[in-house]
PDB file of C-alpha atoms in Angstrom:
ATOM      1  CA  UNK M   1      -5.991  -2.790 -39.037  1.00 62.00           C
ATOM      2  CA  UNK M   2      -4.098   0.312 -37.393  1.00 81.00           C
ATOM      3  CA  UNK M   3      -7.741   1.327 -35.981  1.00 84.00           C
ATOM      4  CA  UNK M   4      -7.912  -2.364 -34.763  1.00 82.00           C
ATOM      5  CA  UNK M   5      -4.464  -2.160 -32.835  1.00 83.00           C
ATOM      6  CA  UNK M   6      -5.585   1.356 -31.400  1.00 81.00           C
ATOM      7  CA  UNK M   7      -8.216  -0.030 -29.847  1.00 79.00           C
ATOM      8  CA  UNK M   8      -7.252  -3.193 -28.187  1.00 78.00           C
ATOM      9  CA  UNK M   9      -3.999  -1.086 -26.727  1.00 80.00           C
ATOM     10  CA  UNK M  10      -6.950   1.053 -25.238  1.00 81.00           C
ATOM     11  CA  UNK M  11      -9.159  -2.028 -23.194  1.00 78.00           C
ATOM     12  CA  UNK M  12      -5.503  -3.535 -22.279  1.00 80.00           C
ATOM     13  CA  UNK M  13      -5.040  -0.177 -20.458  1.00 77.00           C
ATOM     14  CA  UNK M  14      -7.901  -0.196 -19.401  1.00 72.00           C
ATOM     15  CA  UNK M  15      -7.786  -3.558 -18.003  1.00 71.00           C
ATOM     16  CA  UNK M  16      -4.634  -2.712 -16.516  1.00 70.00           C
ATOM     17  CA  UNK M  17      -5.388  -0.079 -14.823  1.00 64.00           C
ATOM     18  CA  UNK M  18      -8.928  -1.751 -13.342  1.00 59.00           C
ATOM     19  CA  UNK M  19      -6.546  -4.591 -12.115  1.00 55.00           C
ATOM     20  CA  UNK M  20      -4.312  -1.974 -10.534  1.00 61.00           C
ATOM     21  CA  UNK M  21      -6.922  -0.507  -8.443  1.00 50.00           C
ATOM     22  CA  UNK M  22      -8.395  -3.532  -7.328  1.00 56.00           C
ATOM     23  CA  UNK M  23      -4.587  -4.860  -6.093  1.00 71.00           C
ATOM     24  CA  UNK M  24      -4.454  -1.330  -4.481  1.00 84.00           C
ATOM     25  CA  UNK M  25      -4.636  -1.005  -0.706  1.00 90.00           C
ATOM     26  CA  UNK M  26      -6.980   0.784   1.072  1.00 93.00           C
ATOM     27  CA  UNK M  27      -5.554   3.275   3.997  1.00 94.00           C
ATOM     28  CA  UNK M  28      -6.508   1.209   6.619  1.00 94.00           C
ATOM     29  CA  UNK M  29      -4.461  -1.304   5.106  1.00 93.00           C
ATOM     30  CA  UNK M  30      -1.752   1.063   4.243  1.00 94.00           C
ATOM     31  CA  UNK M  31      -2.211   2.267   8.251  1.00 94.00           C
ATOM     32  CA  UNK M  32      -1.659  -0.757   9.661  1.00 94.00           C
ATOM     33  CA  UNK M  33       0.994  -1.600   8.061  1.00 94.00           C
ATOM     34  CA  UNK M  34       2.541   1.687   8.721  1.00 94.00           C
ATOM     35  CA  UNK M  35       1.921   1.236  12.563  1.00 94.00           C
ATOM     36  CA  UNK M  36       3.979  -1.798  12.535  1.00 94.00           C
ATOM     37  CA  UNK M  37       6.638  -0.155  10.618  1.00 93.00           C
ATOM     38  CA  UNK M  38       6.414   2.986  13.307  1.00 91.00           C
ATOM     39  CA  UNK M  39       6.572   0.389  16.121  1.00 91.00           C
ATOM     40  CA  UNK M  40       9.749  -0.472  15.197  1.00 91.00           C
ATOM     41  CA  UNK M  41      11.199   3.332  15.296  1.00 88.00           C
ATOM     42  CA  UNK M  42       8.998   5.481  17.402  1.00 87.00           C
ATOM     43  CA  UNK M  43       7.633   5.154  21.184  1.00 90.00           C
ATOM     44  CA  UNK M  44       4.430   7.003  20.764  1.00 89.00           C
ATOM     45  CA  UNK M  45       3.358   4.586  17.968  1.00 89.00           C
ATOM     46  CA  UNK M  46       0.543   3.471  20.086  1.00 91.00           C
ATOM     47  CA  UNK M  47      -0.924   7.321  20.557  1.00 90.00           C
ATOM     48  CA  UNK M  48      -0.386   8.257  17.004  1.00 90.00           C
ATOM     49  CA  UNK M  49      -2.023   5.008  15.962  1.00 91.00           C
ATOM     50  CA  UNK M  50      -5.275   5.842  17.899  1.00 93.00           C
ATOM     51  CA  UNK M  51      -5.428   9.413  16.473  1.00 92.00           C
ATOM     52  CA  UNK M  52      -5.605   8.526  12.781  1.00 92.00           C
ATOM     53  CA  UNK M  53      -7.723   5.762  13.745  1.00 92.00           C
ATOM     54  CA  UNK M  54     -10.006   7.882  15.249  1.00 94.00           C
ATOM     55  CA  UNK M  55      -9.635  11.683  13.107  1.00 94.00           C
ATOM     56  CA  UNK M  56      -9.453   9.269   9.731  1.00 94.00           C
ATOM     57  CA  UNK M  57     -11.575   6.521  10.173  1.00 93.00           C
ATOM     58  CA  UNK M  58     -13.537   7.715   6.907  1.00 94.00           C
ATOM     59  CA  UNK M  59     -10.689   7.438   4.785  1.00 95.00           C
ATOM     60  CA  UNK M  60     -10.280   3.416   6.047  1.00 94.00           C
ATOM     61  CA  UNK M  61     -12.037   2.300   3.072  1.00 94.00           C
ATOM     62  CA  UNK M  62     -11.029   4.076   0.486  1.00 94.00           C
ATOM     63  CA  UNK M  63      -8.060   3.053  -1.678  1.00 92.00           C
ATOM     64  CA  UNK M  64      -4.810   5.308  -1.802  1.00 90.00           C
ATOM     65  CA  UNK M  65      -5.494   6.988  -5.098  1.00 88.00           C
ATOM     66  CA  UNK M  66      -8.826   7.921  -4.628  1.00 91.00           C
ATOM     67  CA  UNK M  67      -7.775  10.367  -1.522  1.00 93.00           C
ATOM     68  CA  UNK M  68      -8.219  13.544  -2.753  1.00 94.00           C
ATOM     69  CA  UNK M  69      -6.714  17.238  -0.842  1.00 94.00           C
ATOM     70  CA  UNK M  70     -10.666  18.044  -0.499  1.00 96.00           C
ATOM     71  CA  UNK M  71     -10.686  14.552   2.054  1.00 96.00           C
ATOM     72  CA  UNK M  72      -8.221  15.972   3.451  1.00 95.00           C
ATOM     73  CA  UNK M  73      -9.299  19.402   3.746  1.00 96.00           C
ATOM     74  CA  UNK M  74     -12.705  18.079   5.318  1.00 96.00           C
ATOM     75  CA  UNK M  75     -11.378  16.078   7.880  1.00 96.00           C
ATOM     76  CA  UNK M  76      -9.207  19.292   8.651  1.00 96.00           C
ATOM     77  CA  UNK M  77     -11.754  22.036   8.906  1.00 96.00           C
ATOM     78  CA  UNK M  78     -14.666  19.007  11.174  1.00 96.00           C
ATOM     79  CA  UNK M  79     -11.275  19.171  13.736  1.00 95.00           C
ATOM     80  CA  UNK M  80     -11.217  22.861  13.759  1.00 96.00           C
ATOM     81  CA  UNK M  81     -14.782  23.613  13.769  1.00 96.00           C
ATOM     82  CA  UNK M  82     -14.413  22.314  17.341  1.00 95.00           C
ATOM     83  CA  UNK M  83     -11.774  24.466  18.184  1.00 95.00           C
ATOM     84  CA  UNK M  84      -8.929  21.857  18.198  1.00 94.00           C
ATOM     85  CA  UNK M  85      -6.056  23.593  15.893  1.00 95.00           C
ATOM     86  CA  UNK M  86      -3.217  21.805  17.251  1.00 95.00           C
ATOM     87  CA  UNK M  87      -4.939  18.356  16.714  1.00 93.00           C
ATOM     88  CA  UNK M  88      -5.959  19.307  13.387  1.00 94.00           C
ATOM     89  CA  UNK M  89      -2.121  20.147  12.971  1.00 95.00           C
ATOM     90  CA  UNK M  90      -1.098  17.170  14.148  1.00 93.00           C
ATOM     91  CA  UNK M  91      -2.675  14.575  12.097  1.00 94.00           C
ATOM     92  CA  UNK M  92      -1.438  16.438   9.190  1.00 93.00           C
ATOM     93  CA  UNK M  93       1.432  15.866  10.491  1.00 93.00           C
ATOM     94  CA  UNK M  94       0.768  11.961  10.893  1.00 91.00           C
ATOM     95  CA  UNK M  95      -0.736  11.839   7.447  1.00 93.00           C
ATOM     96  CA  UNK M  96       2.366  12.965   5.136  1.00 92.00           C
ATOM     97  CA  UNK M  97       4.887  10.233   6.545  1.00 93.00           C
ATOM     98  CA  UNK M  98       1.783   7.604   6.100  1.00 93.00           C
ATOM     99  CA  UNK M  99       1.820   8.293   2.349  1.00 92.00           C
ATOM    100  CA  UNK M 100       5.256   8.734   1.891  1.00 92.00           C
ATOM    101  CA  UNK M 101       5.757   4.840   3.037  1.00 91.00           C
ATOM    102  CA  UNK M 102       2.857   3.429   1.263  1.00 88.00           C
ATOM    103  CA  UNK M 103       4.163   5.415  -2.136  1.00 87.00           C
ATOM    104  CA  UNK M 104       7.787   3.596  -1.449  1.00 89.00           C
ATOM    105  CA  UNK M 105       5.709   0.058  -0.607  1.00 83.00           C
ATOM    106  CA  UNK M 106       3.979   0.584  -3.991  1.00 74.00           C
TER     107      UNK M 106
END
């Protein structure tokens, strides 16, 4: 019976967590969202909008959790290959207070 209880605890985690990630939002959700949150507080909303639009685009589909540091990482060394560090440094800069909100919206 123990065995029993083991196992259904394990598919209702399971289930759980499936449910989870399919209620999850993507980062284009989770950017939008932020840029009219930033509208509210910053004037260059509009210009830091179109950067991670266009620098993270790839990451629009993908849900929060499944971001990893190497996305990150490879989006950061395409920018440099073409020689521009400060942009690179920038939407690193743009990414951290993107997360931060959507872990306090979660």
């Amino acid at each position: 019976m123990d065995e029993r209880r083991k196992i259904n605890k394990e598919r209702r985690e399971k289930r759980e967590k499936r449910l989870k990630l399919k209620n999850e939002l993507t980062f284009g959700q989770v950017h939008v969202k932020y840029t009219e949150y930033s509208s509210l507080y910053h004037k260059s909303w509009k210009i830091m909008a179109q950067r991670v639009k266009r620098y993270l685009e790839s990451l629009y589909n993908k849900k929060i959790s499944e971001i990893t540091k190497e996305d990150i990482q490879k989006i950061f060394d395409e920018i440099t290959a073409r020689k521009h560090y400060v942009t690179a440094n920038s939407i690193l800069k743009l990414l951290s207070p993107i997360f931060n909100k959507a872990i306090e919206w979660d």
